[in-house]
Amino acid sequence: MATSVAGMEPSKELVEFAHRMFDLARDGDAQLLDYVAAGLSPNLTDPQGNTLLMLAAYHGHAALVDGLVKAGGDVERVNDRGQTPLAGAVFKSYVDVTEVLLAAGADPDAGTPTARDTAQLFESAALPLLNGQEGS
């Protein structure tokens, strides 16, 4: 984990807690939303720049993505590779996650590579949604 305020290292307990939160996002566990409701930032970021929203989107958890978006998760936040949650979802052809992110205002042309470019390159089932067409 990155160094915290004033150059102090986070405690072992804090690091373990953060890892548990990232695992909840990867697993699609709705318990994560309870932590967010209690004050955890939906934009908590791992050492690679992936937010909870990015991890949930990349692993195909539409309901959790929706909850994180409604709690203030940033749909345009890029990770350290320049990828957005939308690009992660279309890379894996998660149409339901793509629909949630687009409804929340995610830009198909944000990030590097863009979600649109990713969908075209990998022939994603989500490509029609990015082009403004209904899902199949």
PDB file of C-alpha atoms in Angstrom:
ATOM      1  CA  MET A   1       0.000   0.000   0.000  1.00  0.00           C
ATOM      2  CA  ALA A   2       1.072   3.557  -0.571  1.00  0.00           C
ATOM      3  CA  THR A   3       2.486   5.674   2.205  1.00  0.00           C
ATOM      4  CA  SER A   4      -0.173   7.631   4.053  1.00  0.00           C
ATOM      5  CA  VAL A   5      -0.315  11.188   5.372  1.00  0.00           C
ATOM      6  CA  ALA A   6       2.946  12.781   6.545  1.00  0.00           C
ATOM      7  CA  GLY A   7       5.032   9.819   5.384  1.00  0.00           C
ATOM      8  CA  MET A   8       3.661   7.432   8.005  1.00  0.00           C
ATOM      9  CA  GLU A   9       3.204   3.809   7.016  1.00  0.00           C
ATOM     10  CA  PRO A  10      -0.304   2.390   7.464  1.00  0.00           C
ATOM     11  CA  SER A  11      -0.718  -0.142  10.250  1.00  0.00           C
ATOM     12  CA  LYS A  12      -0.768  -3.854   9.519  1.00  0.00           C
ATOM     13  CA  GLU A  13      -4.437  -3.914  10.547  1.00  0.00           C
ATOM     14  CA  LEU A  14      -5.323  -1.128   8.122  1.00  0.00           C
ATOM     15  CA  VAL A  15      -3.536  -2.889   5.264  1.00  0.00           C
ATOM     16  CA  GLU A  16      -5.350  -6.142   6.068  1.00  0.00           C
ATOM     17  CA  PHE A  17      -8.690  -4.307   6.203  1.00  0.00           C
ATOM     18  CA  ALA A  18      -8.051  -2.703   2.807  1.00  0.00           C
ATOM     19  CA  HIS A  19      -7.172  -6.097   1.311  1.00  0.00           C
ATOM     20  CA  ARG A  20     -10.438  -7.519   2.674  1.00  0.00           C
ATOM     21  CA  MET A  21     -12.362  -4.658   1.042  1.00  0.00           C
ATOM     22  CA  PHE A  22     -10.666  -5.283  -2.310  1.00  0.00           C
ATOM     23  CA  ASP A  23     -11.499  -8.989  -1.992  1.00  0.00           C
ATOM     24  CA  LEU A  24     -15.158  -8.146  -1.291  1.00  0.00           C
ATOM     25  CA  ALA A  25     -15.200  -6.059  -4.492  1.00  0.00           C
ATOM     26  CA  ARG A  26     -13.613  -8.858  -6.543  1.00  0.00           C
ATOM     27  CA  ASP A  27     -16.061 -11.386  -5.096  1.00  0.00           C
ATOM     28  CA  GLY A  28     -19.144  -9.209  -5.619  1.00  0.00           C
ATOM     29  CA  ASP A  29     -19.985  -9.338  -1.921  1.00  0.00           C
ATOM     30  CA  ALA A  30     -22.749  -6.848  -1.081  1.00  0.00           C
ATOM     31  CA  GLN A  31     -21.322  -6.548   2.442  1.00  0.00           C
ATOM     32  CA  LEU A  32     -18.918  -4.037   0.880  1.00  0.00           C
ATOM     33  CA  LEU A  33     -21.834  -1.617   0.520  1.00  0.00           C
ATOM     34  CA  ASP A  34     -22.357  -1.744   4.297  1.00  0.00           C
ATOM     35  CA  TYR A  35     -18.774  -0.556   4.775  1.00  0.00           C
ATOM     36  CA  VAL A  36     -19.306   2.173   2.180  1.00  0.00           C
ATOM     37  CA  ALA A  37     -22.516   3.262   3.935  1.00  0.00           C
ATOM     38  CA  ALA A  38     -20.495   3.452   7.163  1.00  0.00           C
ATOM     39  CA  GLY A  39     -17.983   5.820   5.553  1.00  0.00           C
ATOM     40  CA  LEU A  40     -15.546   3.772   3.473  1.00  0.00           C
ATOM     41  CA  SER A  41     -14.769   5.585   0.245  1.00  0.00           C
ATOM     42  CA  PRO A  42     -16.167   3.849  -2.840  1.00  0.00           C
ATOM     43  CA  ASN A  43     -13.034   5.207  -4.524  1.00  0.00           C
ATOM     44  CA  LEU A  44     -10.630   3.342  -2.225  1.00  0.00           C
ATOM     45  CA  THR A  45      -7.678   2.467  -4.448  1.00  0.00           C
ATOM     46  CA  ASP A  46      -5.293  -0.497  -4.428  1.00  0.00           C
ATOM     47  CA  PRO A  47      -1.549  -0.201  -5.178  1.00  0.00           C
ATOM     48  CA  GLN A  48      -2.256  -0.556  -8.931  1.00  0.00           C
ATOM     49  CA  GLY A  49      -4.747   2.318  -8.908  1.00  0.00           C
ATOM     50  CA  ASN A  50      -7.823   0.083  -9.113  1.00  0.00           C
ATOM     51  CA  THR A  51     -10.822   1.394  -7.212  1.00  0.00           C
ATOM     52  CA  LEU A  52     -13.422  -0.827  -5.594  1.00  0.00           C
ATOM     53  CA  LEU A  53     -15.631   0.058  -8.577  1.00  0.00           C
ATOM     54  CA  MET A  54     -12.970  -1.038 -11.071  1.00  0.00           C
ATOM     55  CA  LEU A  55     -12.506  -4.372  -9.310  1.00  0.00           C
ATOM     56  CA  ALA A  56     -16.247  -5.040  -9.125  1.00  0.00           C
ATOM     57  CA  ALA A  57     -16.691  -4.079 -12.797  1.00  0.00           C
ATOM     58  CA  TYR A  58     -13.753  -6.170 -14.010  1.00  0.00           C
ATOM     59  CA  HIS A  59     -15.086  -9.204 -12.158  1.00  0.00           C
ATOM     60  CA  GLY A  60     -18.628  -8.813 -13.514  1.00  0.00           C
ATOM     61  CA  HIS A  61     -20.652  -7.823 -10.456  1.00  0.00           C
ATOM     62  CA  ALA A  62     -23.382  -5.551 -11.848  1.00  0.00           C
ATOM     63  CA  ALA A  63     -25.375  -5.194  -8.613  1.00  0.00           C
ATOM     64  CA  LEU A  64     -22.275  -4.200  -6.653  1.00  0.00           C
ATOM     65  CA  VAL A  65     -21.184  -1.828  -9.425  1.00  0.00           C
ATOM     66  CA  ASP A  66     -24.615  -0.189  -9.264  1.00  0.00           C
ATOM     67  CA  GLY A  67     -24.380   0.184  -5.484  1.00  0.00           C
ATOM     68  CA  LEU A  68     -20.881   1.649  -5.648  1.00  0.00           C
ATOM     69  CA  VAL A  69     -21.917   4.101  -8.372  1.00  0.00           C
ATOM     70  CA  LYS A  70     -24.916   5.214  -6.309  1.00  0.00           C
ATOM     71  CA  ALA A  71     -22.574   5.699  -3.339  1.00  0.00           C
ATOM     72  CA  GLY A  72     -20.330   8.028  -5.350  1.00  0.00           C
ATOM     73  CA  GLY A  73     -17.946   5.667  -7.114  1.00  0.00           C
ATOM     74  CA  ASP A  74     -16.134   7.547  -9.892  1.00  0.00           C
ATOM     75  CA  VAL A  75     -16.964   5.891 -13.228  1.00  0.00           C
ATOM     76  CA  GLU A  76     -14.199   7.866 -14.986  1.00  0.00           C
ATOM     77  CA  ARG A  77     -11.371   7.161 -12.545  1.00  0.00           C
ATOM     78  CA  VAL A  78      -8.503   5.441 -14.341  1.00  0.00           C
ATOM     79  CA  ASN A  79      -6.103   2.937 -12.819  1.00  0.00           C
ATOM     80  CA  ASP A  80      -2.326   3.167 -13.158  1.00  0.00           C
ATOM     81  CA  ARG A  81      -2.592   1.663 -16.657  1.00  0.00           C
ATOM     82  CA  GLY A  82      -5.062   4.334 -17.783  1.00  0.00           C
ATOM     83  CA  GLN A  83      -8.032   1.944 -17.840  1.00  0.00           C
ATOM     84  CA  THR A  84     -11.546   2.863 -16.727  1.00  0.00           C
ATOM     85  CA  PRO A  85     -14.084   0.557 -15.068  1.00  0.00           C
ATOM     86  CA  LEU A  86     -16.018   0.586 -18.360  1.00  0.00           C
ATOM     87  CA  ALA A  87     -12.975  -0.647 -20.285  1.00  0.00           C
ATOM     88  CA  GLY A  88     -12.564  -3.443 -17.740  1.00  0.00           C
ATOM     89  CA  ALA A  89     -16.190  -4.489 -18.129  1.00  0.00           C
ATOM     90  CA  VAL A  90     -16.145  -4.510 -21.932  1.00  0.00           C
ATOM     91  CA  PHE A  91     -12.818  -6.373 -21.993  1.00  0.00           C
ATOM     92  CA  LYS A  92     -14.567  -9.199 -20.150  1.00  0.00           C
ATOM     93  CA  SER A  93     -17.802  -8.766 -22.212  1.00  0.00           C
ATOM     94  CA  TYR A  94     -19.932  -8.063 -19.138  1.00  0.00           C
ATOM     95  CA  VAL A  95     -22.951  -6.516 -20.853  1.00  0.00           C
ATOM     96  CA  ASP A  96     -24.901  -6.021 -17.608  1.00  0.00           C
ATOM     97  CA  VAL A  97     -22.006  -4.153 -15.977  1.00  0.00           C
ATOM     98  CA  THR A  98     -21.532  -2.109 -19.151  1.00  0.00           C
ATOM     99  CA  GLU A  99     -25.207  -1.096 -19.026  1.00  0.00           C
ATOM    100  CA  VAL A 100     -24.892   0.048 -15.404  1.00  0.00           C
ATOM    101  CA  LEU A 101     -21.765   2.092 -16.094  1.00  0.00           C
ATOM    102  CA  LEU A 102     -23.177   3.720 -19.229  1.00  0.00           C
ATOM    103  CA  ALA A 103     -26.387   4.597 -17.361  1.00  0.00           C
ATOM    104  CA  ALA A 104     -24.181   6.255 -14.726  1.00  0.00           C
ATOM    105  CA  GLY A 105     -22.552   8.418 -17.397  1.00  0.00           C
ATOM    106  CA  ALA A 106     -19.343   6.506 -18.122  1.00  0.00           C
ATOM    107  CA  ASP A 107     -17.633   7.796 -21.272  1.00  0.00           C
ATOM    108  CA  PRO A 108     -16.808   5.015 -23.775  1.00  0.00           C
ATOM    109  CA  ASP A 109     -13.990   7.183 -25.124  1.00  0.00           C
ATOM    110  CA  ALA A 110     -12.250   7.878 -21.789  1.00  0.00           C
ATOM    111  CA  GLY A 111      -9.051   6.167 -20.709  1.00  0.00           C
ATOM    112  CA  THR A 112      -6.264   4.425 -22.568  1.00  0.00           C
ATOM    113  CA  PRO A 113      -7.197   2.251 -24.270  1.00  0.00           C
ATOM    114  CA  THR A 114     -10.751   3.485 -24.422  1.00  0.00           C
ATOM    115  CA  ALA A 115     -13.642   1.147 -23.703  1.00  0.00           C
ATOM    116  CA  ARG A 116     -14.714   1.494 -27.334  1.00  0.00           C
ATOM    117  CA  ASP A 117     -11.251   0.527 -28.630  1.00  0.00           C
ATOM    118  CA  THR A 118     -11.099  -2.362 -26.161  1.00  0.00           C
ATOM    119  CA  ALA A 119     -14.518  -3.628 -27.266  1.00  0.00           C
ATOM    120  CA  GLN A 120     -13.536  -3.476 -30.929  1.00  0.00           C
ATOM    121  CA  LEU A 121     -10.173  -5.158 -30.392  1.00  0.00           C
ATOM    122  CA  PHE A 122     -11.597  -8.041 -28.366  1.00  0.00           C
ATOM    123  CA  GLU A 123     -14.920  -8.234 -30.242  1.00  0.00           C
ATOM    124  CA  SER A 124     -16.778  -7.681 -26.993  1.00  0.00           C
ATOM    125  CA  ALA A 125     -20.475  -8.456 -26.718  1.00  0.00           C
ATOM    126  CA  ALA A 126     -20.754  -4.988 -25.158  1.00  0.00           C
ATOM    127  CA  LEU A 127     -19.724  -3.148 -28.348  1.00  0.00           C
ATOM    128  CA  PRO A 128     -23.312  -2.463 -29.534  1.00  0.00           C
ATOM    129  CA  LEU A 129     -24.041  -0.710 -26.224  1.00  0.00           C
ATOM    130  CA  LEU A 130     -21.031   1.551 -26.663  1.00  0.00           C
ATOM    131  CA  ASN A 131     -22.287   2.479 -30.106  1.00  0.00           C
ATOM    132  CA  GLY A 132     -25.688   3.457 -28.724  1.00  0.00           C
ATOM    133  CA  GLN A 133     -27.504   0.288 -29.716  1.00  0.00           C
ATOM    134  CA  GLU A 134     -29.579  -1.934 -27.461  1.00  0.00           C
ATOM    135  CA  GLY A 135     -27.921  -4.997 -25.908  1.00  0.00           C
ATOM    136  CA  SER A 136     -28.445  -8.350 -27.554  1.00  0.00           C
TER     137      SER A 136
END
